[in-house]
Short mmCIF file of C-alpha atoms in Angstrom, two decimals:
data_model
loop_
_atom_site.label_atom_id
_atom_site.label_comp_id
_atom_site.label_asym_id
_atom_site.label_seq_id
_atom_site.Cartn_x
_atom_site.Cartn_y
_atom_site.Cartn_z
CA MET C 1 75.69 7.87 -24.94
CA LEU C 2 78.74 8.09 -22.77
CA ASP C 3 77.84 8.39 -19.09
CA MET C 4 80.28 11.11 -17.99
CA GLN C 5 79.38 10.73 -14.31
CA ALA C 6 80.29 7.03 -14.48
CA VAL C 7 83.62 7.96 -16.07
CA ILE C 8 84.28 10.49 -13.32
CA ASP C 9 83.31 8.01 -10.60
CA ALA C 10 85.53 5.33 -12.11
CA SER C 11 88.47 7.71 -12.29
CA PHE C 12 88.20 8.39 -8.56
CA GLU C 13 87.51 4.80 -7.48
CA PRO C 14 91.16 3.75 -6.99
CA MET C 15 91.66 6.77 -4.74
CA THR C 16 88.73 5.97 -2.48
CA ARG C 17 88.73 2.18 -2.41
CA THR C 18 90.78 0.53 0.35
CA GLU C 19 93.42 -1.70 -1.20
CA LYS C 20 93.33 -5.36 -0.25
CA TYR C 21 96.28 -7.02 1.44
CA GLN C 22 98.42 -9.21 -0.77
CA CYS C 23 98.39 -12.34 1.39
CA CYS C 24 96.46 -13.29 4.54
CA MET C 25 97.62 -16.19 6.68
CA VAL C 26 94.83 -17.48 8.92
CA MET C 27 95.97 -18.79 12.30
CA ALA C 28 92.86 -20.66 13.38
CA GLY C 29 92.86 -22.07 16.88
CA GLY C 30 95.85 -24.09 17.99
CA GLY C 31 95.07 -23.87 21.69
CA PHE C 32 98.24 -23.52 23.73
CA ARG C 33 100.28 -25.31 21.05
CA PHE C 34 100.54 -21.95 19.29
CA GLY C 35 104.29 -22.42 18.74
CA TYR C 36 103.67 -24.19 15.46
CA TYR C 37 102.26 -20.99 13.95
CA LEU C 38 105.66 -19.36 14.33
CA GLY C 39 107.14 -22.19 12.28
CA MET C 40 104.44 -21.85 9.62
CA TYR C 41 105.13 -18.14 9.34
CA ALA C 42 108.89 -18.77 9.07
CA ALA C 43 108.24 -21.21 6.22
CA ALA C 44 106.06 -18.66 4.43
CA VAL C 45 108.77 -16.00 4.65
CA GLU C 46 111.54 -18.39 3.60
CA THR C 47 109.64 -19.53 0.48
CA GLY C 48 108.77 -16.01 -0.68
CA ASN C 49 105.18 -16.14 0.58
CA ARG C 50 105.44 -13.57 3.35
CA PRO C 51 101.90 -12.65 4.50
CA ASP C 52 101.17 -8.99 5.08
CA LEU C 53 98.15 -9.83 7.26
CA LEU C 54 97.66 -12.39 10.03
CA LEU C 55 94.02 -13.18 10.80
CA ALA C 56 93.98 -15.05 14.09
CA SER C 57 91.60 -16.74 16.50
CA CYS C 58 92.05 -18.41 19.89
CA GLY C 59 95.62 -19.62 20.50
CA GLY C 60 96.69 -18.40 17.09
CA SER C 61 96.19 -14.84 18.33
CA ILE C 62 99.10 -15.25 20.77
CA ALA C 63 101.40 -16.27 17.91
CA ALA C 64 100.16 -13.42 15.71
CA ALA C 65 100.83 -10.84 18.44
CA VAL C 66 104.35 -12.19 19.01
CA ILE C 67 105.13 -12.16 15.27
CA GLN C 68 103.96 -8.58 14.88
CA ALA C 69 105.95 -7.34 17.87
CA LEU C 70 109.31 -9.05 17.30
CA PRO C 71 111.48 -8.81 14.17
CA ASP C 72 112.90 -12.31 13.69
CA ASP C 73 112.34 -16.01 14.31
CA ALA C 74 114.94 -16.31 17.06
CA GLN C 75 113.40 -13.56 19.19
CA ARG C 76 109.89 -14.90 18.67
CA LYS C 77 110.83 -18.42 19.63
CA ALA C 78 112.75 -17.12 22.65
CA TRP C 79 109.70 -15.16 23.80
CA ILE C 80 107.28 -18.07 23.78
CA SER C 81 109.98 -20.28 25.37
CA SER C 82 110.64 -17.78 28.15
CA PRO C 83 110.17 -18.50 31.87
CA ALA C 84 107.42 -15.85 31.88
CA MET C 85 105.37 -17.71 29.25
CA TYR C 86 106.03 -21.02 30.98
CA GLN C 87 104.86 -19.62 34.32
CA PHE C 88 101.77 -18.13 32.68
CA LEU C 89 100.77 -21.52 31.27
CA CYS C 90 101.51 -23.20 34.59
CA GLY C 91 99.18 -20.65 36.21
CA LEU C 92 96.06 -21.97 34.47
CA GLN C 93 94.41 -23.37 37.57
CA SER C 94 91.23 -25.41 37.93
CA THR C 95 88.10 -23.88 39.44
CA PRO C 96 85.42 -25.74 41.45
CA LYS C 97 83.43 -25.98 38.20
CA ALA C 98 86.08 -28.45 36.98
CA ALA C 99 85.06 -31.09 39.54
CA ILE C 100 85.13 -34.43 37.72
CA GLY C 101 81.58 -35.52 38.47
CA ARG C 102 80.09 -32.14 37.66
CA SER C 103 82.07 -31.87 34.40
CA PHE C 104 80.91 -35.32 33.32
CA ILE C 105 77.23 -34.67 34.13
CA HIS C 106 77.18 -31.34 32.28
CA ALA C 107 78.93 -32.86 29.26
CA VAL C 108 76.34 -35.65 29.13
CA LYS C 109 73.49 -33.15 29.39
CA ARG C 110 74.86 -31.12 26.49
CA ARG C 111 75.38 -34.30 24.50
CA LEU C 112 71.76 -35.36 25.01
CA THR C 113 70.29 -31.93 24.25
CA ALA C 114 69.59 -31.54 20.55
CA SER C 115 68.24 -27.97 20.70
CA ARG C 116 70.49 -25.15 19.53
CA ALA C 117 71.48 -22.62 22.21
CA ALA C 118 68.18 -22.98 24.03
CA LEU C 119 69.29 -20.99 27.09
CA ILE C 120 71.52 -17.95 27.57
CA PRO C 121 74.81 -19.51 28.74
CA ASP C 122 76.71 -18.50 31.85
CA LEU C 123 80.06 -17.51 30.37
CA PHE C 124 80.71 -15.31 33.40
CA ASN C 125 80.96 -18.07 36.01
CA ASP C 126 80.69 -21.50 34.34
CA TYR C 127 84.27 -22.25 33.35
CA PHE C 128 86.96 -24.78 34.28
CA PHE C 129 90.17 -22.76 34.47
CA ASP C 130 91.24 -19.35 35.75
CA ILE C 131 93.68 -17.37 33.60
CA PRO C 132 96.49 -15.38 35.26
CA PRO C 133 95.77 -11.66 35.01
CA GLN C 134 98.84 -10.74 32.96
CA LEU C 135 99.25 -12.30 29.53
CA PRO C 136 103.02 -12.17 28.74
CA LEU C 137 103.08 -10.56 25.31
CA PRO C 138 105.99 -8.49 23.95
CA PRO C 139 105.33 -4.75 23.74
CA LEU C 140 104.43 -3.58 20.26
CA GLN C 141 107.23 -1.46 18.84
CA ALA C 142 107.01 0.93 15.90
CA GLN C 143 105.99 -1.54 13.22
CA ALA C 144 108.72 -2.39 10.73
CA GLN C 145 107.69 -2.29 7.09
CA ASP C 146 108.03 -6.02 6.54
CA LEU C 147 106.06 -7.12 9.62
CA PRO C 148 102.42 -8.08 9.07
CA ALA C 149 99.27 -6.38 10.24
CA VAL C 150 97.23 -8.40 12.73
CA ALA C 151 93.47 -8.88 12.99
CA ILE C 152 92.03 -10.93 15.87
CA VAL C 153 88.60 -12.56 16.00
CA GLY C 154 86.44 -12.50 19.11
CA GLY C 155 82.79 -12.26 20.08
CA LYS C 156 81.00 -9.41 21.81
CA MET C 157 78.38 -10.75 24.21
CA LEU C 158 74.93 -9.22 23.67
CA PHE C 159 73.54 -10.22 27.05
CA SER C 160 74.20 -9.34 30.67
CA LYS C 161 74.94 -11.46 33.71
CA ASP C 162 71.40 -11.10 35.07
CA GLN C 163 69.98 -12.67 31.87
CA VAL C 164 71.92 -15.93 32.20
CA GLY C 165 69.71 -19.00 32.20
CA GLN C 166 66.76 -17.35 30.47
CA PRO C 167 65.35 -18.96 27.31
CA ARG C 168 67.07 -17.56 24.22
CA ALA C 169 63.90 -17.77 22.10
CA GLY C 170 65.69 -16.98 18.85
CA ARG C 171 67.61 -14.03 20.27
CA LYS C 172 71.13 -13.31 18.97
CA LEU C 173 73.66 -13.55 21.79
CA PHE C 174 77.01 -12.77 20.13
CA ALA C 175 78.34 -10.28 17.63
CA GLU C 176 81.40 -11.51 15.75
CA THR C 177 84.04 -8.81 16.27
CA VAL C 178 87.38 -8.26 14.54
CA PHE C 179 89.99 -6.30 16.49
CA CYS C 180 92.16 -4.68 13.88
CA ASP C 181 93.65 -1.54 12.34
CA PRO C 182 91.61 1.02 10.35
CA ARG C 183 92.62 -0.43 6.97
CA THR C 184 91.30 -3.87 7.89
CA ALA C 185 88.15 -2.36 9.38
CA ALA C 186 87.50 -0.44 6.15
CA LEU C 187 87.81 -3.63 4.09
CA LEU C 188 85.30 -5.40 6.34
CA ASP C 189 82.85 -2.52 6.41
CA SER C 190 79.23 -3.68 5.89
CA MET C 191 80.22 -7.35 5.63
CA PRO C 192 77.81 -9.69 7.46
CA SER C 193 79.15 -12.28 9.85
CA PRO C 194 79.63 -15.59 7.98
CA MET C 195 78.58 -17.39 11.15
CA SER C 196 75.14 -15.78 11.17
CA ASP C 197 74.15 -17.41 7.89
CA PRO C 198 70.83 -19.33 8.02
CA MET C 199 72.67 -22.40 6.69
CA TRP C 200 73.79 -22.96 10.31
CA GLY C 201 70.20 -23.17 11.52
CA ASP C 202 68.85 -21.28 14.51
CA ASN C 203 72.24 -19.90 15.53
CA ALA C 204 72.96 -17.32 18.22
CA ILE C 205 75.26 -15.03 16.18
CA ALA C 206 74.11 -11.60 15.04
CA PRO C 207 74.15 -10.76 11.32
CA GLN C 208 76.27 -7.62 11.67
CA LEU C 209 80.04 -8.09 11.75
CA LEU C 210 81.67 -5.59 14.12
CA THR C 211 85.17 -4.14 13.98
CA ASP C 212 87.09 -2.51 16.81
CA VAL C 213 90.21 -0.42 16.12
CA GLN C 214 90.66 0.76 19.74
CA MET C 215 91.03 -2.52 21.64
CA PRO C 216 94.57 -2.97 23.04
CA ILE C 217 96.31 -5.99 21.56
CA GLY C 218 96.67 -7.69 24.95
CA ASP C 219 92.94 -7.46 25.57
CA ALA C 220 92.16 -8.64 22.03
CA VAL C 221 94.31 -11.75 22.53
CA ARG C 222 92.82 -12.36 25.96
CA ILE C 223 89.33 -12.15 24.42
CA SER C 224 90.16 -14.54 21.61
CA ILE C 225 91.46 -17.30 23.89
CA SER C 226 88.33 -17.19 26.08
CA ASP C 227 87.03 -20.57 25.00
CA MET C 228 83.51 -21.38 26.24
CA PHE C 229 83.35 -23.53 29.39
CA TYR C 230 87.16 -23.56 29.64
CA PHE C 231 88.03 -19.94 30.42
CA PRO C 232 86.05 -16.93 31.65
CA CYS C 233 84.81 -14.23 29.33
CA HIS C 234 86.80 -11.00 29.28
CA SER C 235 85.52 -7.60 30.29
CA HIS C 236 86.77 -4.31 28.85
CA GLN C 237 85.31 -0.84 29.40
CA GLY C 238 81.90 -2.18 30.32
CA GLY C 239 81.66 -4.69 27.49
CA HIS C 240 81.91 -8.48 27.82
CA TYR C 241 83.58 -10.67 25.24
CA THR C 242 84.05 -14.35 24.47
CA GLY C 243 86.51 -16.19 22.28
CA GLY C 244 87.53 -16.60 18.69
CA VAL C 245 85.42 -19.76 18.52
CA VAL C 246 82.66 -17.40 17.36
CA ASP C 247 84.37 -17.69 13.94
CA LEU C 248 87.21 -20.12 14.42
CA PHE C 249 87.97 -20.61 10.71
CA PRO C 250 87.36 -17.15 9.19
CA ILE C 251 88.07 -18.02 5.55
CA GLU C 252 85.36 -15.68 4.25
CA LEU C 253 86.92 -12.76 6.14
CA ALA C 254 90.35 -13.66 4.79
CA LYS C 255 89.05 -13.62 1.21
CA LYS C 256 87.47 -10.23 1.80
CA LEU C 257 90.75 -8.87 3.13
CA ALA C 258 93.43 -10.28 0.82
CA GLN C 259 94.25 -11.36 -2.71
CA ARG C 260 95.73 -14.67 -1.54
CA VAL C 261 94.67 -16.80 1.44
CA VAL C 262 96.67 -19.35 3.43
CA MET C 263 94.55 -21.72 5.54
CA GLU C 264 95.06 -24.84 7.66
CA LEU C 265 93.43 -28.18 7.19
CA LYS C 266 91.94 -29.11 10.57
CA ALA C 267 90.79 -32.37 12.10
CA PRO C 268 87.10 -32.70 13.01
CA PHE C 269 85.87 -31.86 16.49
CA SER C 270 84.94 -34.43 19.12
CA GLN C 271 81.27 -35.42 18.80
CA ALA C 272 81.21 -36.21 22.52
CA LEU C 273 82.53 -32.92 23.95
CA ALA C 274 83.25 -30.09 21.52
CA ILE C 275 80.26 -30.37 19.20
CA PRO C 276 77.66 -30.31 22.04
CA ALA C 277 79.42 -27.23 23.48
CA TRP C 278 79.26 -25.42 20.13
CA ARG C 279 75.58 -26.34 19.83
CA ALA C 280 74.71 -25.26 23.38
CA VAL C 281 76.41 -21.85 23.18
CA LEU C 282 76.52 -20.79 19.52
CA GLY C 283 73.75 -22.92 18.04
CA VAL C 284 76.16 -24.12 15.34
CA ASP C 285 77.50 -27.56 14.44
CA GLY C 286 81.27 -27.08 14.45
CA ASN C 287 81.95 -29.96 12.10
CA GLN C 288 79.35 -28.75 9.61
CA ARG C 289 81.17 -25.41 9.66
CA LEU C 290 84.53 -27.13 9.20
CA ARG C 291 83.29 -29.12 6.21
CA HIS C 292 82.03 -25.90 4.64
CA VAL C 293 85.42 -24.22 5.17
CA HIS C 294 87.27 -27.16 3.63
CA SER C 295 84.97 -27.04 0.60
CA GLN C 296 86.09 -23.50 -0.26
CA HIS C 297 89.10 -22.35 -2.23
CA ALA C 298 92.27 -21.19 -0.54
CA ASP C 299 95.51 -20.50 -2.38
CA VAL C 300 97.54 -22.59 0.08
CA TRP C 301 96.33 -25.28 2.50
CA ILE C 302 98.73 -26.27 5.29
CA ASP C 303 97.93 -29.72 6.62
CA ALA C 304 97.71 -29.49 10.42
CA SER C 305 95.02 -32.14 10.70
CA ASP C 306 97.20 -34.46 12.80
CA VAL C 307 98.49 -31.90 15.30
CA GLU C 308 96.56 -33.48 18.18
CA SER C 309 97.96 -36.96 17.55
CA VAL C 310 101.51 -35.67 17.03
CA PHE C 311 101.53 -33.71 20.29
CA HIS C 312 99.13 -35.71 22.45
CA LYS C 313 101.93 -36.47 24.94
CA ARG C 314 103.80 -33.20 24.58
CA GLY C 315 103.13 -29.79 26.06
CA MET C 316 100.05 -29.00 28.09
CA GLN C 317 97.97 -32.06 28.97
CA GLN C 318 94.38 -32.25 30.18
CA LYS C 319 94.26 -34.75 33.04
CA LEU C 320 91.80 -36.09 35.58
CA SER C 321 93.12 -35.63 39.11
CA TRP C 322 91.05 -38.07 41.17
CA PRO C 323 92.63 -37.19 44.56
CA LYS C 324 91.76 -33.51 44.02
CA ASN C 325 88.50 -34.25 42.13
CA ARG C 326 89.51 -31.87 39.37
CA LEU C 327 90.00 -31.71 35.64
CA ARG C 328 93.46 -30.15 35.42
CA LEU C 329 95.79 -28.65 32.82
CA LEU C 330 99.29 -29.93 33.46
CA MET C 331 102.46 -28.45 32.06
CA PRO C 332 105.83 -30.24 31.92
CA ALA C 333 107.36 -30.24 35.39
CA ARG C 334 110.62 -28.72 34.12
CA HIS C 335 111.13 -25.60 32.04
CA GLU C 336 113.78 -27.45 30.03
CA THR C 337 111.15 -29.98 28.91
CA TYR C 338 108.85 -27.14 27.93
CA LEU C 339 111.65 -25.73 25.74
CA GLU C 340 111.89 -29.05 23.91
CA HIS C 341 108.14 -29.08 23.30
CA VAL C 342 108.17 -25.53 21.93
CA GLU C 343 110.97 -26.48 19.56
CA ALA C 344 109.00 -29.53 18.40
CA GLN C 345 105.92 -27.36 17.75
CA TRP C 346 107.97 -24.84 15.78
CA GLN C 347 109.58 -27.54 13.65
CA TYR C 348 106.18 -29.14 12.98
CA GLY C 349 104.74 -25.87 11.68
CA TYR C 350 107.88 -25.09 9.71
CA GLN C 351 107.98 -28.48 7.97
CA ARG C 352 104.25 -28.47 7.20
CA GLY C 353 104.59 -24.95 5.86
CA LEU C 354 107.48 -25.91 3.59
CA GLU C 355 105.47 -28.85 2.26
CA ALA C 356 102.44 -26.68 1.52
CA PHE C 357 104.27 -23.76 -0.07
CA GLY C 358 106.42 -26.12 -2.11
CA GLN C 359 103.50 -27.91 -3.78
CA PRO C 360 103.27 -26.98 -7.47
CA GLY C 361 99.52 -27.55 -7.82
CA PRO C 362 96.21 -28.09 -5.99
CA ASN C 363 97.33 -31.32 -4.30
CA TYR C 364 95.67 -30.17 -1.12
CA LYS C 365 92.51 -32.10 -2.10
CA GLN C 366 94.23 -35.35 -1.14
CA HIS C 367 95.13 -33.88 2.25
CA MET C 368 91.62 -32.50 2.64
CA ARG C 369 90.13 -35.95 2.28
CA HIS C 370 92.54 -37.10 5.00
CA ALA C 371 91.57 -34.19 7.28
CA THR C 372 87.84 -34.81 6.94
CA ARG C 373 87.70 -38.59 6.67
CA HIS C 374 86.00 -38.88 10.09
CA ASN C 375 84.02 -35.65 9.78
CA LYS C 376 80.63 -37.04 8.78
CA ALA C 377 77.35 -35.22 8.94
CA SER C 378 76.06 -35.07 12.50
CA PRO C 379 72.59 -34.42 13.88
CA GLY C 380 71.51 -31.26 15.60
#
């Protein structure tokens, strides 16, 4: 017999179901070389692949906010090249926690500790660099029809300052949180956090994925760039938040949100520094996560796996200052040099984007092997 209620429900389904975005471009990480994301976006638009959603984490969130606020490539490039942005980056100053000996000892301890997030970390005070209070982002105007929506990944901290240093004992410490508009929040409703999956072992990330449609864009970006041990967590209206590293490569979220997904191929993390930090704070092996991301389908893969080697002597540099006994972040001494570096980043992203969008078939597998050739299974 015909189920009339099912027919009625089906007839109303298109009216009640939130429509997916057409194309999501994931801007995953990038640090303070975020200029290359502007080039990638320009290539997408030029080749007829304009994304209607940008899903961003860490440095990529700065690029996403600039793209959403400004109407064309020239204005976007001018904004991130501005004296205000240059001065902001120059204002990232070392704290006493960045003393060379202390940094080395703590890195060795994390390297030698195989347990996953054994203690509640001090993300309130244990960080290397202070961030200037004002992040120079363009004000968001009335959104033009052809500009993308933006969703930014961060992590809500589920512990207080007085609990730092206590044994975690299996407790979940972070809730993956997406700062977004109501449409995006509706699409993510009831989705679990991909980073809480038991495949990652005894991780510190809660199963429930949170969304926040009230967070100001400046605070969302500031949250997302709060990388563990590098920058302090961010506080907003009584809550404390850490960075987009909680889900640095959110391919599962992108698939939930859009019909087509554009992702980057990334190089593996350092086994000496980054992987122990991931393990100590999140209880996750970052390279295991990266291998899993690369094993999934995306409609377009943009090969950014060599970005570190291409720009290792350009832009912001991490240096040891022996006279001052500090690990420091050094910017080019002249603003004119910074302008050249921004242009180089933009061109890199633009050219890699053109290559990726111009490929007629799934040739990304060859690039994927290149991106992961050193990313072998690691203990922990």
